[in-house]
Short mmCIF file of C-alpha atoms in Angstrom, two decimals:
data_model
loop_
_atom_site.label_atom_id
_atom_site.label_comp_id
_atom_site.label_asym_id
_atom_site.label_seq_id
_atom_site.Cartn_x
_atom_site.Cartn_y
_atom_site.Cartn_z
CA UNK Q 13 220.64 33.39 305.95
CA UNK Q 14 223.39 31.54 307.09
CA UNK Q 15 226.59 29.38 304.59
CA UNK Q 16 223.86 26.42 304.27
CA UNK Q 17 226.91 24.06 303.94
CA UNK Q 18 231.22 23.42 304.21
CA UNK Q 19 233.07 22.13 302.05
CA UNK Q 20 235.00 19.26 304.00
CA UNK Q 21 237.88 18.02 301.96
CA UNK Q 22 241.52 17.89 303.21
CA UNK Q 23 243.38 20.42 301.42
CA UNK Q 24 245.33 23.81 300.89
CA UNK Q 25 243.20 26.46 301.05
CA UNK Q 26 243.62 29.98 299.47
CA UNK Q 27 240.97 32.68 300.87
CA UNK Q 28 241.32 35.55 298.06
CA UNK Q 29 240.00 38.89 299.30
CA UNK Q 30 236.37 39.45 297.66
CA UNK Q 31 237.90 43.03 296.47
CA UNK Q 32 240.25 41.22 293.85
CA UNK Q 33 238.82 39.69 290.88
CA UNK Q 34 241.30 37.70 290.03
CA UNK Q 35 240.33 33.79 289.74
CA UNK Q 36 242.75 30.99 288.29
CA UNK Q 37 243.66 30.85 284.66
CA UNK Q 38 241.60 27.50 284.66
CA UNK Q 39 237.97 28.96 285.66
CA UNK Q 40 235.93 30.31 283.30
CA UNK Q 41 233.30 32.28 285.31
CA UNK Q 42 233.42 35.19 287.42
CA UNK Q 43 231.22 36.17 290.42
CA UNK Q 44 231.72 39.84 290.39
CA UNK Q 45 229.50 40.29 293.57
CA UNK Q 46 230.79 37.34 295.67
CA UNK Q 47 231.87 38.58 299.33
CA UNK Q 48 233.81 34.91 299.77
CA UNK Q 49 236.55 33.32 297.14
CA UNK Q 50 238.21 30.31 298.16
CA UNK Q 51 240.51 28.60 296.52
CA UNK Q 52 240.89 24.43 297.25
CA UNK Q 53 243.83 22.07 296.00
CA UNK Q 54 244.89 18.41 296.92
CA UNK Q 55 246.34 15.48 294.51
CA UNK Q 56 243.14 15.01 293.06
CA UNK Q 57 241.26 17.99 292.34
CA UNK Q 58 241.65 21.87 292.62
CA UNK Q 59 237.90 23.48 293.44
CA UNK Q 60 237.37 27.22 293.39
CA UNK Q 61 234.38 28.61 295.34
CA UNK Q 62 232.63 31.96 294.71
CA UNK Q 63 229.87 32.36 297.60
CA UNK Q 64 227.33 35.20 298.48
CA UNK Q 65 225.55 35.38 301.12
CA UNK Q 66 222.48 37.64 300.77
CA UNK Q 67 219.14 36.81 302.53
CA UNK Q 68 217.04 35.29 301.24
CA UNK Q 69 219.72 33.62 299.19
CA UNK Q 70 223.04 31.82 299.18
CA UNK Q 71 224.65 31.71 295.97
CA UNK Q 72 227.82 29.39 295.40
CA UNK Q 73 229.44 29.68 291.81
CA UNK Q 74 231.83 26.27 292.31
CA UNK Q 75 234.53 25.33 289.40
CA UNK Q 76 236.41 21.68 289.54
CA UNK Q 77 239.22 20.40 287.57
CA UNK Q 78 239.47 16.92 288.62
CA UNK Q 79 242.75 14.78 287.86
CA UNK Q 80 241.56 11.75 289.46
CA UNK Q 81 238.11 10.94 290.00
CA UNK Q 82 237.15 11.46 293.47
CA UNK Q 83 234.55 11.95 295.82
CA UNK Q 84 234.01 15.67 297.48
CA UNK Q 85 232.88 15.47 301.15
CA UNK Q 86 230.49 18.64 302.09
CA UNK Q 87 228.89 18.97 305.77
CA UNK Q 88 225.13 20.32 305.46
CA UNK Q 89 224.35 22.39 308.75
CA UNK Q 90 220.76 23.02 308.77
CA UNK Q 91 217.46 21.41 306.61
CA UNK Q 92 217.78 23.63 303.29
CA UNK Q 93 216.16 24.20 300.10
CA UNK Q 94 218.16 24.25 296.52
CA UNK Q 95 218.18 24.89 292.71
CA UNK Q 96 221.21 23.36 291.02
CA UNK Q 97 222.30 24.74 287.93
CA UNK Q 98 225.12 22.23 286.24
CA UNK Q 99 226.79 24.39 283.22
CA UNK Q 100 229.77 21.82 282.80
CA UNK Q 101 230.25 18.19 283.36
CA UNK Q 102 228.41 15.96 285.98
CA UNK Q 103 228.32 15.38 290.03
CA UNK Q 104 226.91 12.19 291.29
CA UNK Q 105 225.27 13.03 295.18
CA UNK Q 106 225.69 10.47 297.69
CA UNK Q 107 224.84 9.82 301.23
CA UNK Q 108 227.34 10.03 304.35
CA UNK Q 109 228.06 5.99 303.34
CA UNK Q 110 228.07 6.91 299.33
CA UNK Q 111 224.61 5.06 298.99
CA UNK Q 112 223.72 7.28 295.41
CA UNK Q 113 220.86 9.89 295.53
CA UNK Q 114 221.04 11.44 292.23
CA UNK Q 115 223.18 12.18 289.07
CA UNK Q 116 223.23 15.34 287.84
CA UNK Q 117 223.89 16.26 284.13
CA UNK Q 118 225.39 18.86 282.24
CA UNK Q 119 222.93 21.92 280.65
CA UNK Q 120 220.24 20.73 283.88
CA UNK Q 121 218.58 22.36 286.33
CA UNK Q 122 216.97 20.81 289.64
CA UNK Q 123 215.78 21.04 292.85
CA UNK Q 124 216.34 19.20 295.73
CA UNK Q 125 216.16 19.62 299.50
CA UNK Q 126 219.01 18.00 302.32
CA UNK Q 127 218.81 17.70 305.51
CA UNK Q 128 221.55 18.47 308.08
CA UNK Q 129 224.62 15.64 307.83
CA UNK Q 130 227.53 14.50 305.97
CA UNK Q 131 227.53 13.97 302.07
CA UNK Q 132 229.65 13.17 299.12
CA UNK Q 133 229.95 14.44 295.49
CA UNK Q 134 231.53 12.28 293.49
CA UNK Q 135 233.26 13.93 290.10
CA UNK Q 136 235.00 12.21 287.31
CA UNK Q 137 237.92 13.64 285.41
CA UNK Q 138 237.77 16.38 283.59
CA UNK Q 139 235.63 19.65 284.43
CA UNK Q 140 232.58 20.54 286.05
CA UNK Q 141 231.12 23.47 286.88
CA UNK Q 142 227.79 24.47 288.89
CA UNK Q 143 225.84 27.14 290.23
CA UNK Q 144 224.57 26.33 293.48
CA UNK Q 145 221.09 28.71 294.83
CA UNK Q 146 220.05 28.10 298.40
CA UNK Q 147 216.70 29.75 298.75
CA UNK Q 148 214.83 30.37 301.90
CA UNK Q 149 211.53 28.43 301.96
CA UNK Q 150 209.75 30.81 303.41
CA UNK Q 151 210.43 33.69 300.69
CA UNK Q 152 209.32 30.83 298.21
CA UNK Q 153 206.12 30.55 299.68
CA UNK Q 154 205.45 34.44 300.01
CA UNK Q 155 205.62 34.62 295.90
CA UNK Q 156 204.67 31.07 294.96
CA UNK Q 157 201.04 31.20 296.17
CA UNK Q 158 199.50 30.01 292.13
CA UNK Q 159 202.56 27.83 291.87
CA UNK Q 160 201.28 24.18 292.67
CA UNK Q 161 203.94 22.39 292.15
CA UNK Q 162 206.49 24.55 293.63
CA UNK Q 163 203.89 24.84 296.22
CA UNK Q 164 204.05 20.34 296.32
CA UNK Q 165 207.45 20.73 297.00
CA UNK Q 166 207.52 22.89 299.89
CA UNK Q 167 204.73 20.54 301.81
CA UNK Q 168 207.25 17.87 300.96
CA UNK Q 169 210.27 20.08 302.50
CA UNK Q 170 208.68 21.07 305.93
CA UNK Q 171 206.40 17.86 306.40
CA UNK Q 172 208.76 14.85 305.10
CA UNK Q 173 210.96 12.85 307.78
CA UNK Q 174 212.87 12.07 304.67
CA UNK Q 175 216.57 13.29 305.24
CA UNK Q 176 217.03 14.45 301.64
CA UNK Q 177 214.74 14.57 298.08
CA UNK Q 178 215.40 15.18 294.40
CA UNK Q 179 212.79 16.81 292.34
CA UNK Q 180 212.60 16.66 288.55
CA UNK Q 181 215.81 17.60 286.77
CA UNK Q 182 215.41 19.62 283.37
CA UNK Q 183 217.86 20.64 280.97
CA UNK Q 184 217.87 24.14 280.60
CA UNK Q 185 217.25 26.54 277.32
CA UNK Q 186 218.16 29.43 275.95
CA UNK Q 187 215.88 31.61 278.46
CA UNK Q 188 217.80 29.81 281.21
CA UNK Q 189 220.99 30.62 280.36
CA UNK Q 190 219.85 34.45 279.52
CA UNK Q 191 218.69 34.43 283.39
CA UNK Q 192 221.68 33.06 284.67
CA UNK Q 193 224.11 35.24 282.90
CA UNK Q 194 222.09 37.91 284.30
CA UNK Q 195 222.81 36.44 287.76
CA UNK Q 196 226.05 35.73 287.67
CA UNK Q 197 227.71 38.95 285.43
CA UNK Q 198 225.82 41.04 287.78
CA UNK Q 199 228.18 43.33 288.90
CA UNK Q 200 227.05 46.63 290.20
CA UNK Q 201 228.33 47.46 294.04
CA UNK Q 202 224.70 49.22 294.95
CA UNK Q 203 223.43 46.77 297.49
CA UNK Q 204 219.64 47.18 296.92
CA UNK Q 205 220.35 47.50 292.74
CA UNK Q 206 222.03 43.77 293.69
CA UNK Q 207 219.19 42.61 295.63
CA UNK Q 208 216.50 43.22 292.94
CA UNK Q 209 218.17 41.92 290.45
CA UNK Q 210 218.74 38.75 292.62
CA UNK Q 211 214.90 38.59 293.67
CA UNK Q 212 213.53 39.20 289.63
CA UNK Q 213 215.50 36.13 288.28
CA UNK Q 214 215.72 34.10 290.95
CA UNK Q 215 211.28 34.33 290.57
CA UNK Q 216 211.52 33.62 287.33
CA UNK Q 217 213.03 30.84 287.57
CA UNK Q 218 210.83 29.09 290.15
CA UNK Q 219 207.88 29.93 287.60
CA UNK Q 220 209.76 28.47 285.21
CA UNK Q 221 210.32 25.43 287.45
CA UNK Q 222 206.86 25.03 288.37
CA UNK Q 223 205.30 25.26 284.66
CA UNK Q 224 208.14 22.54 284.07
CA UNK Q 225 206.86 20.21 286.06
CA UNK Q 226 203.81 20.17 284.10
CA UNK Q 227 206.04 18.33 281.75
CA UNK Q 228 208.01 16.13 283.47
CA UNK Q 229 206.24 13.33 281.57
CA UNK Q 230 209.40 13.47 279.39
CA UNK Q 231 211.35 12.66 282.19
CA UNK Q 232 210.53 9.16 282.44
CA UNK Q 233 212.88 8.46 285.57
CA UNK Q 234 211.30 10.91 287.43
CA UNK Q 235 207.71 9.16 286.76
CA UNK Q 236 209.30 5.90 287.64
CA UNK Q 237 210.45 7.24 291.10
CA UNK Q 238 207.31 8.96 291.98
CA UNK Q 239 205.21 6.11 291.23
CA UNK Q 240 207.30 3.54 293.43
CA UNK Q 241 207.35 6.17 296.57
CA UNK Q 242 203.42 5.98 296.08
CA UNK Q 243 203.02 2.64 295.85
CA UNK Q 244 205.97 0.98 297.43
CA UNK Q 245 202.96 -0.60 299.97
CA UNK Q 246 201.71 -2.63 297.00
CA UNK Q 247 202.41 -6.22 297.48
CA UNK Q 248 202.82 -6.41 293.55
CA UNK Q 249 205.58 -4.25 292.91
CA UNK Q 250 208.24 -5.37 291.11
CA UNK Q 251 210.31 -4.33 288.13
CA UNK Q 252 207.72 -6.56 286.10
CA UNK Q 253 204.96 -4.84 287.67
CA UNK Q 254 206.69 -1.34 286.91
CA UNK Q 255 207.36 -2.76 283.25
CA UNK Q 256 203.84 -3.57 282.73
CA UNK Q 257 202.77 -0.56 284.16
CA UNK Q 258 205.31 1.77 282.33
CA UNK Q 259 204.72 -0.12 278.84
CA UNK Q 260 208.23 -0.88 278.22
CA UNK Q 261 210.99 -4.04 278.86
CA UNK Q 262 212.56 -4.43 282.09
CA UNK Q 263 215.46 -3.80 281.17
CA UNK Q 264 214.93 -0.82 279.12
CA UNK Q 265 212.93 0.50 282.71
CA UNK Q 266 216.45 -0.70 284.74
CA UNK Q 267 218.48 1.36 282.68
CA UNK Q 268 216.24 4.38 282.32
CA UNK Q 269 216.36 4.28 286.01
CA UNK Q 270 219.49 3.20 287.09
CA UNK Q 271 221.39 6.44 284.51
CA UNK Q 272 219.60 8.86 286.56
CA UNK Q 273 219.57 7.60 289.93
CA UNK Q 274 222.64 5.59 289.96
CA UNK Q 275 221.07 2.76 291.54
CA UNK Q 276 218.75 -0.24 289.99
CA UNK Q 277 214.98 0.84 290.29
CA UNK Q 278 214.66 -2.73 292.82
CA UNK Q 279 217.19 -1.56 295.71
CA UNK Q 280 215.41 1.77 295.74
CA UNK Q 281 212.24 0.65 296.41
CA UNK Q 282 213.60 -1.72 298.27
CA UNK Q 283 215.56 1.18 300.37
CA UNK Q 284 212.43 3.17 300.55
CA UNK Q 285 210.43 0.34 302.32
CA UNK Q 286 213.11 -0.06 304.93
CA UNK Q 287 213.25 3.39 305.60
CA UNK Q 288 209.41 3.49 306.49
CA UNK Q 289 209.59 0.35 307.92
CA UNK Q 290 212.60 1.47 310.60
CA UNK Q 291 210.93 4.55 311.11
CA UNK Q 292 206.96 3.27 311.65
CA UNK Q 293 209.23 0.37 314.55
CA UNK Q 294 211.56 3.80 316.15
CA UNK Q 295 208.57 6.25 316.72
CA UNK Q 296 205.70 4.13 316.57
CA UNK Q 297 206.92 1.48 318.53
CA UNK Q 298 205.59 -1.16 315.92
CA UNK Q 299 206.79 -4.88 316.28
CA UNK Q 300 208.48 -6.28 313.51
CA UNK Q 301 206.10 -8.99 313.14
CA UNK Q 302 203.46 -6.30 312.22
CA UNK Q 303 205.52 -3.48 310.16
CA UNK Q 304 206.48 -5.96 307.28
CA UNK Q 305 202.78 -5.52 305.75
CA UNK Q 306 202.64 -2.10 305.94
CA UNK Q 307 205.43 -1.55 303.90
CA UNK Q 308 204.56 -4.05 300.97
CA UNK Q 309 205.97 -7.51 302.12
CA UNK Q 310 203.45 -10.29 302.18
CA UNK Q 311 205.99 -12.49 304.54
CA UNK Q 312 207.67 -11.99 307.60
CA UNK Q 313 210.97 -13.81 306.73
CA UNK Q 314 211.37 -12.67 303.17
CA UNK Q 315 211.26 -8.64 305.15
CA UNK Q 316 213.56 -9.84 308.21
CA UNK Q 317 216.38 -10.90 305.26
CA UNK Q 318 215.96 -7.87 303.51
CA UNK Q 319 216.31 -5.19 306.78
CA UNK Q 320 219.26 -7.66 307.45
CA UNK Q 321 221.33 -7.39 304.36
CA UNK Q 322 219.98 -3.66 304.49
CA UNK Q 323 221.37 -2.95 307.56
CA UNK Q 324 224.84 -4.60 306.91
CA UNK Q 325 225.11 -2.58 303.93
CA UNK Q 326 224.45 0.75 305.81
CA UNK Q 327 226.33 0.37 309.00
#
């Protein structure tokens, strides 16, 4: 496996020699088997990265102290699979043009996949500290064969045109934080000791994942996104129709949504339909006078307004 993604920020770097385990007085965590320590600092924010590479797995230990809030640039190189493991503070994703994809929180786990391109993290001030797991998918599928919903996600990896996707975010327990100690204070040299140890708890925590999702009625932002991205066709849908359909106000559904996602529940579906709608005109050569009812508008004009203000916002 390949470094899934750089770090793109303009800065001093410090490459420290993977031999030394010295880290700055300001980190708290040590990666005792990471081959790659790098060191970043610029007026807003000093960032300390602790990387492995061992396949199947890349494993980034990453430590902020931000002075001013700021957003973190980071160049994906190839479509990739990921667990996020926030153990400090928060990071709000972006897009290339800062649109929001998702806010993580402190104490959470997640998955997610990216494709290829430029992105943003945008941190606060203050601290924040995560633990970063790129997985290959196909080592997921040789050990997830009962796992359906691990199994879900993988479908949506290889089969979506979508260039990125969050998956249900969970804050972690005690049994969590047992496994990831035993990740990250691994510290034996033996290379194959290393890679078991990596393999065992990196498996449990997919299972642990998957039975998760079982749950994720609890996470009612989560059900709010997956319903719209299944029904964003529906002529009806609006946040009254959501409301209705959720059992709660509108704006209690706005806010539940908007605190995760960053973004009101309305320009995401919104988003989503213009998405399909560019994509069904680009490779399926639809006219615009025939995509706007595929994609849940019951007027030409009302759809031509939206893709306009749309595209202005995304140029």
């Amino acid at each position: 496996m390949k470094i899934p993604y750089t770090i793109d920020i303009n800065h001093e770097q410090l490459n420290l020699n993977h031999q030394s385990l010295n880290i700055p007085d300001w980190c708290r965590y040590l990666l005792p088997f990471a081959k790659d320590r790098r060191l970043f600092t610029n007026t807003e924010l000093q960032l300390f990265s602790q990387q492995l590479v061992h396949n199947p797995f890349f494993i980034d230990l990453i430590e902020i102290d931000v002075k001013e809030h700021t957003y973190i640039p980071f160049v994906i190189h190839d479509r990739q699979l990921y667990m996020y493991f926030i153990l400090k503070g928060s990071l709000l994703y972006t897009t290339e043009k800062k649109k929001p994809i998702v806010k993580t929180q402190a104490n959470t786990l997640m998955m997610s996949y990216y494709d290829k391109g430029s992105y943003f993290a945008y941190a606060k001030k203050g601290k924040h500290i995560a633990l970063v797991v790129s997985i290959d998918p196909d080592w997921i599928k040789s050990i997830t064969h009962d796992y359906q919903n691990i199994q879900y996600i993988l479908q949506r990896f290889t089969h979506s045109n979508r260039l990125y996707e969050t998956m249900y975010q969970r804050r972690m327990d005690r049994k969590i934080q047992r496994w990831l100690y035993k990740i990250y204070s691994y510290s034996r040299d033996n290379k194959g000791a290393l890679d078991g140890n990596l393999r065992k708890y990196i498996s449990l925590l997919l299972e642990y994942y998957d039975n998760a999702i079982e749950d994720q009625d609890s996470d009612i932002a989560f059900e709010i996104k997956t319903f719209v991205e299944a029904n964003y066709r529906d002529t009806r849908l609006s946040i009254k129709f959501l409301s209705d359909h959720f059992n709660m106000t509108e704006r209690t559904l706005t806010n539940i949504f908007k605190r995760r996602y960053h973004l009101s529940v309305q320009q995401y579906y919104t988003d989503l339909r213009m998405d399909k709608a560019i994509n069904l005109m680009d490779q399926e050569s639809i006219s615009i006078k025939d995509v706007y009812m595929k994609v849940g508008y019951t007027d030409e004009r009302t759809f031509r307004y939206a893709l306009e203000s749309y595209q202005k916002r995304n140029k």
